[in-house]
Amino acid sequence: MIYLVEHFYSIQGEGKFVGTPSLFFRFGGCNMRCEGFGCSEVAPDGVEVVGCDTVYAVNKEHFSNKWVPIASHQELLNVLELYDLPYAVDIVLTGGEPLIYANEPVFVKFLEALDARGHRITFETNGSLNVDFMKYPIYKKCIFALSVKLSNSKEPLHKRLRGDVLFTIASNAKDAFFKFSIDRDSIDIALEDEIESITMHAPRIPVYCMPLGGNKVDVEANTEPLIEFCKAKGYNFSDRLHIRVWDENKGV
């Protein structure tokens, strides 16, 4: 079963296409928790859940009220009719981790329908789940923003770094780029080595570094040190424009 947590029309706030008008589909479910990011949200049942800045799309136990089951690809396509959209607007599939549904027929049909309508499709993924590009060639027409988790996520290395998966995606996708979330306290030699150990699995794709934070204050505090880090390493700095503009508001 596929679960859709939310959808919204906004601009892309981070990565290679920052500023681009985009329709976002946020799917529920993830193979990681990333409690090291330290973001928290109080669930409807009163429990405070710690993890990434979208814990409500990761933790079904406490946020099940937001998780809508999807039975057909047409239900997802109907979302487009709810907005006044420009022709072939960018579609961003995020989560959670959207690729947990990569082999679901409903999900594949949705992608094929979007491509037939001329949409550019971008996956925001942690880069740890295999994609079968031979069985499902639609994925060769998609773009992959590889937000591989660093040690500051507190996820174990064997879980967050899958070199074979990164190589496969970089070799088969229409386009791909790395996207890392970094805080000022993690900018050191160890982190430099860590990023290089990840990007070596797909050395020809660009690297974007974003300031870690689930709110405007944290993002701004981490921005200037990260810019200096990017200048020193030759990486691309990516703002988190949606947080800087709308702070902790959801659906933007």
Short mmCIF file of N, CA and C in Angstrom, two decimals, residues 23-186:
data_model
loop_
_atom_site.label_atom_id
_atom_site.label_comp_id
_atom_site.label_asym_id
_atom_site.label_seq_id
_atom_site.Cartn_x
_atom_site.Cartn_y
_atom_site.Cartn_z
N LEU A 23 5.37 21.05 -7.99
CA LEU A 23 4.30 20.40 -7.25
C LEU A 23 4.92 19.24 -6.49
N PHE A 24 4.80 19.28 -5.17
CA PHE A 24 5.41 18.27 -4.31
C PHE A 24 4.41 17.21 -3.89
N PHE A 25 4.83 15.95 -3.95
CA PHE A 25 4.10 14.84 -3.37
C PHE A 25 4.98 14.25 -2.27
N ARG A 26 4.50 14.33 -1.03
CA ARG A 26 5.27 13.76 0.08
C ARG A 26 4.64 12.43 0.48
N PHE A 27 5.43 11.36 0.30
CA PHE A 27 4.95 10.02 0.61
C PHE A 27 5.39 9.58 2.00
N GLY A 28 4.58 8.76 2.62
CA GLY A 28 4.87 8.30 3.97
C GLY A 28 5.68 7.02 3.99
N GLY A 29 6.63 6.96 4.92
CA GLY A 29 7.46 5.77 5.07
C GLY A 29 8.92 6.05 4.77
N CYS A 30 9.80 5.47 5.55
CA CYS A 30 11.23 5.65 5.33
C CYS A 30 11.98 4.47 5.95
N ASN A 31 13.13 4.18 5.39
CA ASN A 31 13.97 3.11 5.93
C ASN A 31 15.00 3.64 6.93
N MET A 32 14.88 4.93 7.29
CA MET A 32 15.78 5.53 8.28
C MET A 32 14.99 6.40 9.24
N ARG A 33 15.64 6.78 10.35
CA ARG A 33 15.01 7.64 11.35
C ARG A 33 15.76 8.97 11.52
N CYS A 34 17.07 8.96 11.35
CA CYS A 34 17.90 10.18 11.40
C CYS A 34 17.65 11.00 12.66
N GLU A 35 17.67 10.36 13.80
CA GLU A 35 17.43 11.06 15.05
C GLU A 35 18.55 12.04 15.39
N GLY A 36 19.70 11.88 14.75
CA GLY A 36 20.81 12.80 14.99
C GLY A 36 20.54 14.21 14.51
N PHE A 37 19.56 14.38 13.62
CA PHE A 37 19.23 15.72 13.14
C PHE A 37 18.56 16.55 14.21
N GLY A 38 17.99 15.89 15.20
CA GLY A 38 17.48 16.60 16.37
C GLY A 38 16.22 17.41 16.18
N CYS A 39 15.54 17.27 15.03
CA CYS A 39 14.26 17.96 14.85
C CYS A 39 13.18 17.18 15.61
N SER A 40 12.20 17.88 16.11
CA SER A 40 11.14 17.20 16.87
C SER A 40 9.79 17.79 16.55
N GLU A 41 8.77 16.96 16.71
CA GLU A 41 7.40 17.41 16.49
C GLU A 41 6.49 16.63 17.44
N VAL A 42 5.53 17.32 18.00
CA VAL A 42 4.58 16.68 18.90
C VAL A 42 3.44 16.12 18.08
N ALA A 43 3.23 14.81 18.21
CA ALA A 43 2.18 14.11 17.46
C ALA A 43 0.81 14.39 18.07
N PRO A 44 -0.26 14.11 17.34
CA PRO A 44 -1.61 14.31 17.86
C PRO A 44 -1.89 13.57 19.16
N ASP A 45 -1.16 12.46 19.41
CA ASP A 45 -1.37 11.72 20.65
C ASP A 45 -0.52 12.27 21.80
N GLY A 46 0.18 13.38 21.56
CA GLY A 46 0.95 14.03 22.61
C GLY A 46 2.39 13.60 22.73
N VAL A 47 2.81 12.60 21.94
CA VAL A 47 4.17 12.11 21.99
C VAL A 47 5.09 13.01 21.17
N GLU A 48 6.24 13.38 21.72
CA GLU A 48 7.24 14.15 20.98
C GLU A 48 8.14 13.18 20.22
N VAL A 49 8.15 13.30 18.89
CA VAL A 49 8.92 12.41 18.04
C VAL A 49 10.13 13.16 17.50
N VAL A 50 11.31 12.55 17.62
CA VAL A 50 12.56 13.18 17.21
C VAL A 50 13.09 12.51 15.95
N GLY A 51 13.61 13.31 15.03
CA GLY A 51 14.19 12.77 13.80
C GLY A 51 14.54 13.88 12.85
N CYS A 52 14.17 13.71 11.59
CA CYS A 52 14.42 14.74 10.58
C CYS A 52 13.32 15.80 10.66
N ASP A 53 13.36 16.78 9.76
CA ASP A 53 12.37 17.85 9.81
C ASP A 53 11.03 17.45 9.20
N THR A 54 10.90 16.20 8.77
CA THR A 54 9.61 15.69 8.30
C THR A 54 9.28 14.37 9.01
N VAL A 55 9.40 14.37 10.32
CA VAL A 55 9.15 13.14 11.09
C VAL A 55 7.73 12.63 10.89
N TYR A 56 6.81 13.51 10.58
CA TYR A 56 5.42 13.11 10.37
C TYR A 56 5.25 12.23 9.13
N ALA A 57 6.25 12.26 8.22
CA ALA A 57 6.21 11.41 7.04
C ALA A 57 7.06 10.15 7.22
N VAL A 58 7.64 10.01 8.39
CA VAL A 58 8.48 8.85 8.70
C VAL A 58 7.82 7.94 9.72
N ASN A 59 7.21 8.55 10.72
CA ASN A 59 6.66 7.81 11.85
C ASN A 59 5.15 7.63 11.72
N LYS A 60 4.72 6.49 11.19
CA LYS A 60 3.29 6.21 11.00
C LYS A 60 2.60 5.92 12.33
N GLU A 61 3.35 5.39 13.28
CA GLU A 61 2.76 5.03 14.57
C GLU A 61 2.08 6.22 15.23
N HIS A 62 2.73 7.36 15.20
CA HIS A 62 2.20 8.53 15.90
C HIS A 62 1.56 9.58 14.99
N PHE A 63 1.74 9.44 13.67
CA PHE A 63 1.18 10.43 12.75
C PHE A 63 0.27 9.78 11.71
N SER A 64 -0.35 8.68 12.05
CA SER A 64 -1.17 7.94 11.08
C SER A 64 -2.33 8.77 10.54
N ASN A 65 -2.73 9.79 11.27
CA ASN A 65 -3.84 10.64 10.81
C ASN A 65 -3.50 11.40 9.53
N LYS A 66 -2.19 11.55 9.26
CA LYS A 66 -1.75 12.27 8.06
C LYS A 66 -1.51 11.34 6.87
N TRP A 67 -1.50 10.04 7.09
CA TRP A 67 -1.13 9.08 6.06
C TRP A 67 -2.39 8.60 5.33
N VAL A 68 -2.52 8.99 4.06
CA VAL A 68 -3.69 8.63 3.26
C VAL A 68 -3.34 7.46 2.33
N PRO A 69 -4.03 6.32 2.45
CA PRO A 69 -3.74 5.19 1.56
C PRO A 69 -4.15 5.49 0.12
N ILE A 70 -3.31 5.09 -0.82
CA ILE A 70 -3.57 5.32 -2.25
C ILE A 70 -3.72 3.97 -2.94
N ALA A 71 -4.85 3.79 -3.62
CA ALA A 71 -5.13 2.50 -4.25
C ALA A 71 -4.90 2.49 -5.76
N SER A 72 -4.88 3.67 -6.39
CA SER A 72 -4.69 3.72 -7.84
C SER A 72 -3.85 4.93 -8.23
N HIS A 73 -3.21 4.83 -9.38
CA HIS A 73 -2.38 5.95 -9.84
C HIS A 73 -3.24 7.14 -10.20
N GLN A 74 -4.51 6.91 -10.55
CA GLN A 74 -5.39 8.02 -10.90
C GLN A 74 -5.65 8.92 -9.69
N GLU A 75 -5.66 8.36 -8.50
CA GLU A 75 -5.83 9.17 -7.30
C GLU A 75 -4.71 10.19 -7.17
N LEU A 76 -3.51 9.77 -7.54
CA LEU A 76 -2.37 10.69 -7.48
C LEU A 76 -2.45 11.72 -8.61
N LEU A 77 -2.85 11.29 -9.79
CA LEU A 77 -2.99 12.23 -10.90
C LEU A 77 -4.07 13.26 -10.62
N ASN A 78 -5.11 12.87 -9.89
CA ASN A 78 -6.19 13.80 -9.58
C ASN A 78 -5.70 14.99 -8.76
N VAL A 79 -4.58 14.80 -8.04
CA VAL A 79 -4.02 15.89 -7.24
C VAL A 79 -3.67 17.08 -8.13
N LEU A 80 -3.21 16.82 -9.33
CA LEU A 80 -2.82 17.90 -10.23
C LEU A 80 -4.00 18.81 -10.57
N GLU A 81 -5.20 18.25 -10.55
CA GLU A 81 -6.39 19.02 -10.90
C GLU A 81 -6.80 19.96 -9.78
N LEU A 82 -6.20 19.81 -8.62
CA LEU A 82 -6.56 20.65 -7.47
C LEU A 82 -5.86 22.01 -7.51
N TYR A 83 -4.89 22.14 -8.43
CA TYR A 83 -4.09 23.36 -8.48
C TYR A 83 -4.20 24.01 -9.86
N ASP A 84 -3.98 25.30 -9.90
CA ASP A 84 -3.89 26.02 -11.15
C ASP A 84 -2.42 26.03 -11.56
N LEU A 85 -2.02 25.04 -12.34
CA LEU A 85 -0.61 24.78 -12.62
C LEU A 85 -0.22 25.22 -14.02
N PRO A 86 1.02 25.68 -14.18
CA PRO A 86 1.53 25.91 -15.53
C PRO A 86 1.71 24.57 -16.25
N TYR A 87 1.81 24.62 -17.56
CA TYR A 87 1.96 23.40 -18.34
C TYR A 87 3.23 22.65 -17.94
N ALA A 88 3.09 21.35 -17.74
CA ALA A 88 4.23 20.45 -17.47
C ALA A 88 5.09 20.96 -16.32
N VAL A 89 4.47 21.42 -15.26
CA VAL A 89 5.21 21.91 -14.10
C VAL A 89 6.09 20.80 -13.52
N ASP A 90 7.20 21.17 -12.88
CA ASP A 90 8.07 20.18 -12.24
C ASP A 90 7.31 19.42 -11.16
N ILE A 91 7.56 18.13 -11.09
CA ILE A 91 6.99 17.28 -10.05
C ILE A 91 8.13 16.77 -9.17
N VAL A 92 8.00 16.95 -7.86
CA VAL A 92 9.02 16.49 -6.92
C VAL A 92 8.39 15.44 -6.01
N LEU A 93 9.01 14.27 -5.96
CA LEU A 93 8.55 13.17 -5.13
C LEU A 93 9.48 13.04 -3.93
N THR A 94 8.94 13.23 -2.76
CA THR A 94 9.76 13.29 -1.56
C THR A 94 9.11 12.48 -0.45
N GLY A 95 9.64 12.58 0.76
CA GLY A 95 9.10 11.80 1.85
C GLY A 95 9.50 12.36 3.20
N GLY A 96 9.76 11.47 4.16
CA GLY A 96 10.01 10.04 4.01
C GLY A 96 11.02 9.71 2.92
N GLU A 97 10.86 8.51 2.42
CA GLU A 97 11.71 7.99 1.36
C GLU A 97 10.80 7.43 0.27
N PRO A 98 10.61 8.19 -0.83
CA PRO A 98 9.67 7.75 -1.87
C PRO A 98 10.04 6.45 -2.56
N LEU A 99 11.33 6.11 -2.59
CA LEU A 99 11.75 4.91 -3.32
C LEU A 99 11.42 3.61 -2.60
N ILE A 100 10.83 3.68 -1.41
CA ILE A 100 10.35 2.43 -0.81
C ILE A 100 9.17 1.89 -1.62
N TYR A 101 8.61 2.73 -2.50
CA TYR A 101 7.50 2.32 -3.35
C TYR A 101 7.93 2.09 -4.79
N ALA A 102 9.21 2.02 -5.05
CA ALA A 102 9.73 1.98 -6.42
C ALA A 102 9.20 0.82 -7.25
N ASN A 103 8.86 -0.30 -6.61
CA ASN A 103 8.39 -1.47 -7.34
C ASN A 103 6.87 -1.62 -7.33
N GLU A 104 6.18 -0.66 -6.73
CA GLU A 104 4.73 -0.74 -6.65
C GLU A 104 4.11 -0.36 -8.01
N PRO A 105 3.24 -1.22 -8.57
CA PRO A 105 2.63 -0.91 -9.87
C PRO A 105 1.92 0.44 -9.91
N VAL A 106 1.23 0.79 -8.84
CA VAL A 106 0.54 2.08 -8.79
C VAL A 106 1.52 3.23 -8.94
N PHE A 107 2.64 3.11 -8.26
CA PHE A 107 3.67 4.15 -8.29
C PHE A 107 4.28 4.26 -9.68
N VAL A 108 4.61 3.13 -10.29
CA VAL A 108 5.21 3.13 -11.62
C VAL A 108 4.26 3.72 -12.65
N LYS A 109 2.99 3.35 -12.58
CA LYS A 109 2.00 3.91 -13.51
C LYS A 109 1.87 5.41 -13.36
N PHE A 110 1.96 5.88 -12.14
CA PHE A 110 1.91 7.32 -11.88
C PHE A 110 3.07 8.02 -12.56
N LEU A 111 4.26 7.48 -12.44
CA LEU A 111 5.45 8.07 -13.07
C LEU A 111 5.30 8.09 -14.58
N GLU A 112 4.83 6.99 -15.14
CA GLU A 112 4.67 6.90 -16.60
C GLU A 112 3.66 7.93 -17.10
N ALA A 113 2.60 8.13 -16.33
CA ALA A 113 1.58 9.11 -16.72
C ALA A 113 2.13 10.53 -16.65
N LEU A 114 2.92 10.81 -15.61
CA LEU A 114 3.53 12.14 -15.49
C LEU A 114 4.47 12.41 -16.66
N ASP A 115 5.28 11.41 -17.01
CA ASP A 115 6.21 11.57 -18.13
C ASP A 115 5.47 11.79 -19.44
N ALA A 116 4.37 11.08 -19.63
CA ALA A 116 3.59 11.23 -20.85
C ALA A 116 3.01 12.63 -20.97
N ARG A 117 2.81 13.29 -19.83
CA ARG A 117 2.27 14.66 -19.83
C ARG A 117 3.38 15.70 -19.92
N GLY A 118 4.62 15.28 -19.98
CA GLY A 118 5.73 16.20 -20.18
C GLY A 118 6.35 16.77 -18.93
N HIS A 119 6.03 16.23 -17.76
CA HIS A 119 6.57 16.76 -16.51
C HIS A 119 8.02 16.30 -16.28
N ARG A 120 8.82 17.17 -15.72
CA ARG A 120 10.14 16.79 -15.21
C ARG A 120 9.94 16.23 -13.81
N ILE A 121 10.47 15.03 -13.56
CA ILE A 121 10.24 14.33 -12.30
C ILE A 121 11.55 14.24 -11.53
N THR A 122 11.53 14.71 -10.29
CA THR A 122 12.71 14.62 -9.43
C THR A 122 12.38 13.83 -8.17
N PHE A 123 13.23 12.87 -7.86
CA PHE A 123 13.14 12.13 -6.61
C PHE A 123 14.09 12.75 -5.58
N GLU A 124 13.58 13.01 -4.39
CA GLU A 124 14.44 13.36 -3.27
C GLU A 124 14.59 12.10 -2.43
N THR A 125 15.78 11.51 -2.47
CA THR A 125 16.00 10.18 -1.90
C THR A 125 17.28 10.14 -1.09
N ASN A 126 17.33 9.22 -0.13
CA ASN A 126 18.56 9.06 0.66
C ASN A 126 19.59 8.19 -0.06
N GLY A 127 19.26 7.68 -1.22
CA GLY A 127 20.23 6.97 -2.05
C GLY A 127 20.65 5.61 -1.53
N SER A 128 19.82 4.98 -0.72
CA SER A 128 20.19 3.68 -0.15
C SER A 128 19.36 2.53 -0.69
N LEU A 129 18.39 2.81 -1.54
CA LEU A 129 17.49 1.77 -2.04
C LEU A 129 17.68 1.56 -3.54
N ASN A 130 17.79 0.31 -3.93
CA ASN A 130 18.01 -0.03 -5.33
C ASN A 130 16.82 0.36 -6.20
N VAL A 131 17.12 0.75 -7.42
CA VAL A 131 16.11 1.03 -8.43
C VAL A 131 16.38 0.11 -9.62
N ASP A 132 15.33 -0.58 -10.08
CA ASP A 132 15.48 -1.51 -11.20
C ASP A 132 15.23 -0.77 -12.51
N PHE A 133 16.29 -0.20 -13.07
CA PHE A 133 16.16 0.60 -14.28
C PHE A 133 15.84 -0.26 -15.51
N MET A 134 16.18 -1.53 -15.48
CA MET A 134 15.89 -2.41 -16.61
C MET A 134 14.42 -2.80 -16.63
N LYS A 135 13.89 -3.18 -15.49
CA LYS A 135 12.49 -3.60 -15.41
C LYS A 135 11.55 -2.42 -15.56
N TYR A 136 11.95 -1.26 -15.00
CA TYR A 136 11.10 -0.07 -15.02
C TYR A 136 11.87 1.09 -15.68
N PRO A 137 11.92 1.12 -17.01
CA PRO A 137 12.72 2.13 -17.71
C PRO A 137 12.26 3.57 -17.47
N ILE A 138 11.08 3.76 -16.89
CA ILE A 138 10.63 5.12 -16.59
C ILE A 138 11.61 5.83 -15.68
N TYR A 139 12.32 5.08 -14.84
CA TYR A 139 13.26 5.71 -13.91
C TYR A 139 14.46 6.32 -14.63
N LYS A 140 14.72 5.87 -15.85
CA LYS A 140 15.80 6.46 -16.64
C LYS A 140 15.46 7.88 -17.09
N LYS A 141 14.19 8.24 -17.00
CA LYS A 141 13.74 9.57 -17.39
C LYS A 141 13.62 10.51 -16.21
N CYS A 142 13.98 10.02 -15.02
CA CYS A 142 13.83 10.81 -13.80
C CYS A 142 15.16 11.38 -13.31
N ILE A 143 15.05 12.39 -12.47
CA ILE A 143 16.22 13.03 -11.85
C ILE A 143 16.26 12.61 -10.39
N PHE A 144 17.47 12.38 -9.87
CA PHE A 144 17.62 11.90 -8.51
C PHE A 144 18.48 12.87 -7.70
N ALA A 145 17.87 13.47 -6.69
CA ALA A 145 18.61 14.29 -5.72
C ALA A 145 19.03 13.35 -4.60
N LEU A 146 20.30 13.01 -4.56
CA LEU A 146 20.83 12.00 -3.65
C LEU A 146 21.23 12.63 -2.32
N SER A 147 20.31 12.64 -1.39
CA SER A 147 20.56 13.22 -0.07
C SER A 147 21.08 12.13 0.86
N VAL A 148 22.29 11.67 0.57
CA VAL A 148 22.90 10.60 1.36
C VAL A 148 23.17 11.11 2.78
N LYS A 149 22.79 10.32 3.76
CA LYS A 149 22.93 10.77 5.14
C LYS A 149 24.37 10.62 5.63
N LEU A 150 24.82 11.64 6.34
CA LEU A 150 26.16 11.64 6.93
C LEU A 150 26.10 11.11 8.36
N SER A 151 27.25 11.03 9.01
CA SER A 151 27.29 10.50 10.37
C SER A 151 26.50 11.35 11.35
N ASN A 152 26.28 12.64 11.01
CA ASN A 152 25.50 13.48 11.92
C ASN A 152 24.03 13.07 11.99
N SER A 153 23.61 12.15 11.12
CA SER A 153 22.25 11.61 11.18
C SER A 153 22.11 10.54 12.26
N LYS A 154 23.28 10.00 12.69
CA LYS A 154 23.35 8.90 13.66
C LYS A 154 22.80 7.59 13.12
N GLU A 155 22.70 7.48 11.80
CA GLU A 155 22.37 6.21 11.17
C GLU A 155 23.67 5.45 10.94
N PRO A 156 23.66 4.11 11.08
CA PRO A 156 24.89 3.33 10.87
C PRO A 156 25.38 3.41 9.43
N LEU A 157 26.69 3.35 9.26
CA LEU A 157 27.31 3.51 7.94
C LEU A 157 26.77 2.52 6.92
N HIS A 158 26.65 1.24 7.31
CA HIS A 158 26.23 0.21 6.36
C HIS A 158 24.81 0.44 5.85
N LYS A 159 24.04 1.19 6.60
CA LYS A 159 22.65 1.45 6.23
C LYS A 159 22.52 2.68 5.34
N ARG A 160 23.30 3.71 5.64
CA ARG A 160 23.14 4.98 4.93
C ARG A 160 24.01 5.10 3.68
N LEU A 161 25.08 4.31 3.59
CA LEU A 161 25.96 4.40 2.43
C LEU A 161 25.93 3.08 1.65
N ARG A 162 25.35 3.14 0.46
CA ARG A 162 25.31 1.99 -0.45
C ARG A 162 25.95 2.42 -1.76
N GLY A 163 27.25 2.16 -1.87
CA GLY A 163 27.99 2.59 -3.04
C GLY A 163 27.46 2.00 -4.33
N ASP A 164 27.01 0.75 -4.29
CA ASP A 164 26.48 0.11 -5.48
C ASP A 164 25.21 0.80 -5.97
N VAL A 165 24.39 1.22 -5.01
CA VAL A 165 23.14 1.91 -5.36
C VAL A 165 23.45 3.27 -5.99
N LEU A 166 24.37 4.01 -5.39
CA LEU A 166 24.74 5.32 -5.91
C LEU A 166 25.29 5.22 -7.33
N PHE A 167 26.13 4.24 -7.55
CA PHE A 167 26.71 4.05 -8.88
C PHE A 167 25.64 3.72 -9.90
N THR A 168 24.70 2.84 -9.52
CA THR A 168 23.63 2.44 -10.44
C THR A 168 22.75 3.63 -10.80
N ILE A 169 22.38 4.42 -9.82
CA ILE A 169 21.53 5.57 -10.09
C ILE A 169 22.26 6.59 -10.96
N ALA A 170 23.50 6.91 -10.60
CA ALA A 170 24.26 7.89 -11.36
C ALA A 170 24.51 7.45 -12.80
N SER A 171 24.59 6.14 -13.01
CA SER A 171 24.89 5.60 -14.34
C SER A 171 23.65 5.49 -15.23
N ASN A 172 22.47 5.47 -14.63
CA ASN A 172 21.26 5.21 -15.40
C ASN A 172 20.25 6.34 -15.43
N ALA A 173 20.26 7.21 -14.43
CA ALA A 173 19.25 8.26 -14.35
C ALA A 173 19.47 9.34 -15.40
N LYS A 174 18.43 10.07 -15.72
CA LYS A 174 18.53 11.20 -16.64
C LYS A 174 19.50 12.23 -16.10
N ASP A 175 19.46 12.45 -14.78
CA ASP A 175 20.36 13.39 -14.12
C ASP A 175 20.38 13.03 -12.64
N ALA A 176 21.45 13.40 -11.96
CA ALA A 176 21.57 13.14 -10.52
C ALA A 176 22.55 14.12 -9.91
N PHE A 177 22.36 14.39 -8.64
CA PHE A 177 23.30 15.24 -7.90
C PHE A 177 23.23 14.88 -6.42
N PHE A 178 24.35 15.10 -5.73
CA PHE A 178 24.40 14.86 -4.29
C PHE A 178 23.90 16.09 -3.56
N LYS A 179 23.27 15.85 -2.41
CA LYS A 179 22.72 16.94 -1.59
C LYS A 179 22.90 16.56 -0.13
N PHE A 180 23.79 17.27 0.57
CA PHE A 180 24.10 16.95 1.97
C PHE A 180 23.60 18.03 2.92
N SER A 181 23.09 17.60 4.06
CA SER A 181 22.67 18.53 5.12
C SER A 181 23.77 18.60 6.18
N ILE A 182 24.30 19.81 6.43
CA ILE A 182 25.48 19.95 7.29
C ILE A 182 25.28 21.08 8.29
N ASP A 183 25.66 20.83 9.54
CA ASP A 183 25.61 21.87 10.56
C ASP A 183 27.02 22.38 10.84
N ARG A 184 27.12 23.54 11.47
CA ARG A 184 28.42 24.19 11.66
C ARG A 184 29.36 23.37 12.53
N ASP A 185 28.81 22.55 13.43
CA ASP A 185 29.65 21.76 14.32
C ASP A 185 30.24 20.53 13.64
N SER A 186 29.72 20.19 12.45
CA SER A 186 30.20 19.00 11.74
C SER A 186 31.19 19.33 10.64
#
